[in-house]
Amino acid sequence: MPRIASFYGITITMYFGDHNPPHFHALYSGQRARFTLDGELLDGDLPQRAQRLVRTWAQLHPDELAGCWERARNHALPGTIEPLP
């Protein structure tokens, strides 16, 4: 599960060949959640502050996330995206 970004204790990952809808995984302090590429929570549970940070980050990087998704779906390394400052 390649890491796309890390910020404020949150790790963003994507699985190779994952299923639709396009999404990424966020891990924070032992908790996990899945988000759409535009930052909407699909499932899982993260603290509200972590969810806001993930949503803000996703909204800053829509094109990069789409590219990472396509590469990961095709079993290629998705690459990395700049973290939140």
PDB file of C-alpha atoms in Angstrom:
ATOM      1  CA  MET A   1       0.000   0.000   0.000  1.00  0.00           C
ATOM      2  CA  PRO A   2       2.054   2.967  -1.251  1.00  0.00           C
ATOM      3  CA  ARG A   3       2.091   6.138   0.807  1.00  0.00           C
ATOM      4  CA  ILE A   4       0.923   9.214  -1.125  1.00  0.00           C
ATOM      5  CA  ALA A   5       1.425  11.827   1.604  1.00  0.00           C
ATOM      6  CA  SER A   6       1.887  12.314   5.339  1.00  0.00           C
ATOM      7  CA  PHE A   7       0.968  15.380   7.369  1.00  0.00           C
ATOM      8  CA  TYR A   8       0.033  16.140  10.978  1.00  0.00           C
ATOM      9  CA  GLY A   9       0.243  12.437  11.888  1.00  0.00           C
ATOM     10  CA  ILE A  10      -2.086  11.432   9.024  1.00  0.00           C
ATOM     11  CA  THR A  11      -0.871   8.976   6.389  1.00  0.00           C
ATOM     12  CA  ILE A  12      -2.575   8.901   2.977  1.00  0.00           C
ATOM     13  CA  THR A  13      -2.302   5.682   0.950  1.00  0.00           C
ATOM     14  CA  MET A  14      -3.736   3.949  -2.124  1.00  0.00           C
ATOM     15  CA  TYR A  15      -3.927   0.241  -2.875  1.00  0.00           C
ATOM     16  CA  PHE A  16      -2.755  -1.194  -6.179  1.00  0.00           C
ATOM     17  CA  GLY A  17      -5.678  -2.244  -8.425  1.00  0.00           C
ATOM     18  CA  ASP A  18      -8.301  -1.006  -5.951  1.00  0.00           C
ATOM     19  CA  HIS A  19     -12.043  -0.997  -6.747  1.00  0.00           C
ATOM     20  CA  ASN A  20     -14.271   1.944  -7.685  1.00  0.00           C
ATOM     21  CA  PRO A  21     -15.255   4.563  -6.701  1.00  0.00           C
ATOM     22  CA  PRO A  22     -11.875   6.302  -6.902  1.00  0.00           C
ATOM     23  CA  HIS A  23     -10.680   6.814  -3.332  1.00  0.00           C
ATOM     24  CA  PHE A  24      -7.758   6.911  -0.943  1.00  0.00           C
ATOM     25  CA  HIS A  25      -7.180   5.644   2.569  1.00  0.00           C
ATOM     26  CA  ALA A  26      -6.299   7.839   5.534  1.00  0.00           C
ATOM     27  CA  LEU A  27      -4.748   6.484   8.713  1.00  0.00           C
ATOM     28  CA  TYR A  28      -4.463   8.459  11.923  1.00  0.00           C
ATOM     29  CA  SER A  29      -3.606   7.252  15.417  1.00  0.00           C
ATOM     30  CA  GLY A  30      -4.714   3.663  14.730  1.00  0.00           C
ATOM     31  CA  GLN A  31      -7.959   4.715  13.018  1.00  0.00           C
ATOM     32  CA  ARG A  32      -8.728   4.287   9.316  1.00  0.00           C
ATOM     33  CA  ALA A  33     -11.097   5.857   6.827  1.00  0.00           C
ATOM     34  CA  ARG A  34     -11.687   5.943   3.072  1.00  0.00           C
ATOM     35  CA  PHE A  35     -12.296   9.202   1.220  1.00  0.00           C
ATOM     36  CA  THR A  36     -13.342   9.998  -2.336  1.00  0.00           C
ATOM     37  CA  LEU A  37     -10.768  11.909  -4.355  1.00  0.00           C
ATOM     38  CA  ASP A  38     -12.605  15.151  -3.567  1.00  0.00           C
ATOM     39  CA  GLY A  39     -12.390  14.510   0.169  1.00  0.00           C
ATOM     40  CA  GLU A  40     -15.811  13.089   1.043  1.00  0.00           C
ATOM     41  CA  LEU A  41     -15.795  10.408   3.744  1.00  0.00           C
ATOM     42  CA  LEU A  42     -16.867   7.007   2.339  1.00  0.00           C
ATOM     43  CA  ASP A  43     -16.465   4.939   5.485  1.00  0.00           C
ATOM     44  CA  GLY A  44     -14.342   4.526   8.542  1.00  0.00           C
ATOM     45  CA  ASP A  45     -13.796   6.831  11.431  1.00  0.00           C
ATOM     46  CA  LEU A  46     -11.281   9.594  12.033  1.00  0.00           C
ATOM     47  CA  PRO A  47     -11.519  12.437  14.532  1.00  0.00           C
ATOM     48  CA  GLN A  48     -13.274  15.504  13.091  1.00  0.00           C
ATOM     49  CA  ARG A  49     -10.054  17.539  13.065  1.00  0.00           C
ATOM     50  CA  ALA A  50      -8.255  14.834  11.050  1.00  0.00           C
ATOM     51  CA  GLN A  51     -11.217  14.612   8.644  1.00  0.00           C
ATOM     52  CA  ARG A  52     -11.075  18.383   8.065  1.00  0.00           C
ATOM     53  CA  LEU A  53      -7.337  18.223   7.368  1.00  0.00           C
ATOM     54  CA  VAL A  54      -7.790  15.335   4.913  1.00  0.00           C
ATOM     55  CA  ARG A  55     -10.655  17.135   3.161  1.00  0.00           C
ATOM     56  CA  THR A  56      -8.626  20.357   2.872  1.00  0.00           C
ATOM     57  CA  TRP A  57      -5.621  18.471   1.504  1.00  0.00           C
ATOM     58  CA  ALA A  58      -7.735  16.562  -1.060  1.00  0.00           C
ATOM     59  CA  GLN A  59      -9.396  19.759  -2.282  1.00  0.00           C
ATOM     60  CA  LEU A  60      -5.955  21.286  -2.894  1.00  0.00           C
ATOM     61  CA  HIS A  61      -4.793  18.345  -5.040  1.00  0.00           C
ATOM     62  CA  PRO A  62      -7.639  17.017  -7.248  1.00  0.00           C
ATOM     63  CA  ASP A  63      -5.566  16.519 -10.404  1.00  0.00           C
ATOM     64  CA  GLU A  64      -2.667  14.895  -8.572  1.00  0.00           C
ATOM     65  CA  LEU A  65      -5.043  12.526  -6.763  1.00  0.00           C
ATOM     66  CA  ALA A  66      -6.706  11.531 -10.040  1.00  0.00           C
ATOM     67  CA  GLY A  67      -3.291  10.770 -11.540  1.00  0.00           C
ATOM     68  CA  CYS A  68      -2.249   8.730  -8.505  1.00  0.00           C
ATOM     69  CA  TRP A  69      -5.522   6.785  -8.690  1.00  0.00           C
ATOM     70  CA  GLU A  70      -5.029   5.922 -12.372  1.00  0.00           C
ATOM     71  CA  ARG A  71      -1.450   4.778 -11.814  1.00  0.00           C
ATOM     72  CA  ALA A  72      -2.350   2.686  -8.750  1.00  0.00           C
ATOM     73  CA  ARG A  73      -5.330   1.117 -10.572  1.00  0.00           C
ATOM     74  CA  ASN A  74      -2.878   0.016 -13.259  1.00  0.00           C
ATOM     75  CA  HIS A  75      -0.526  -1.478 -10.651  1.00  0.00           C
ATOM     76  CA  ALA A  76       2.082   1.277 -11.067  1.00  0.00           C
ATOM     77  CA  LEU A  77       3.561   3.361  -8.277  1.00  0.00           C
ATOM     78  CA  PRO A  78       1.110   6.207  -7.741  1.00  0.00           C
ATOM     79  CA  GLY A  79       3.702   8.804  -6.764  1.00  0.00           C
ATOM     80  CA  THR A  80       3.549  11.310  -3.939  1.00  0.00           C
ATOM     81  CA  ILE A  81       1.702  14.562  -3.320  1.00  0.00           C
ATOM     82  CA  GLU A  82       2.838  17.541  -1.274  1.00  0.00           C
ATOM     83  CA  PRO A  83       1.549  17.470   2.307  1.00  0.00           C
ATOM     84  CA  LEU A  84      -0.306  20.277   4.008  1.00  0.00           C
ATOM     85  CA  PRO A  85       2.129  22.946   5.233  1.00  0.00           C
TER      86      PRO A  85
END
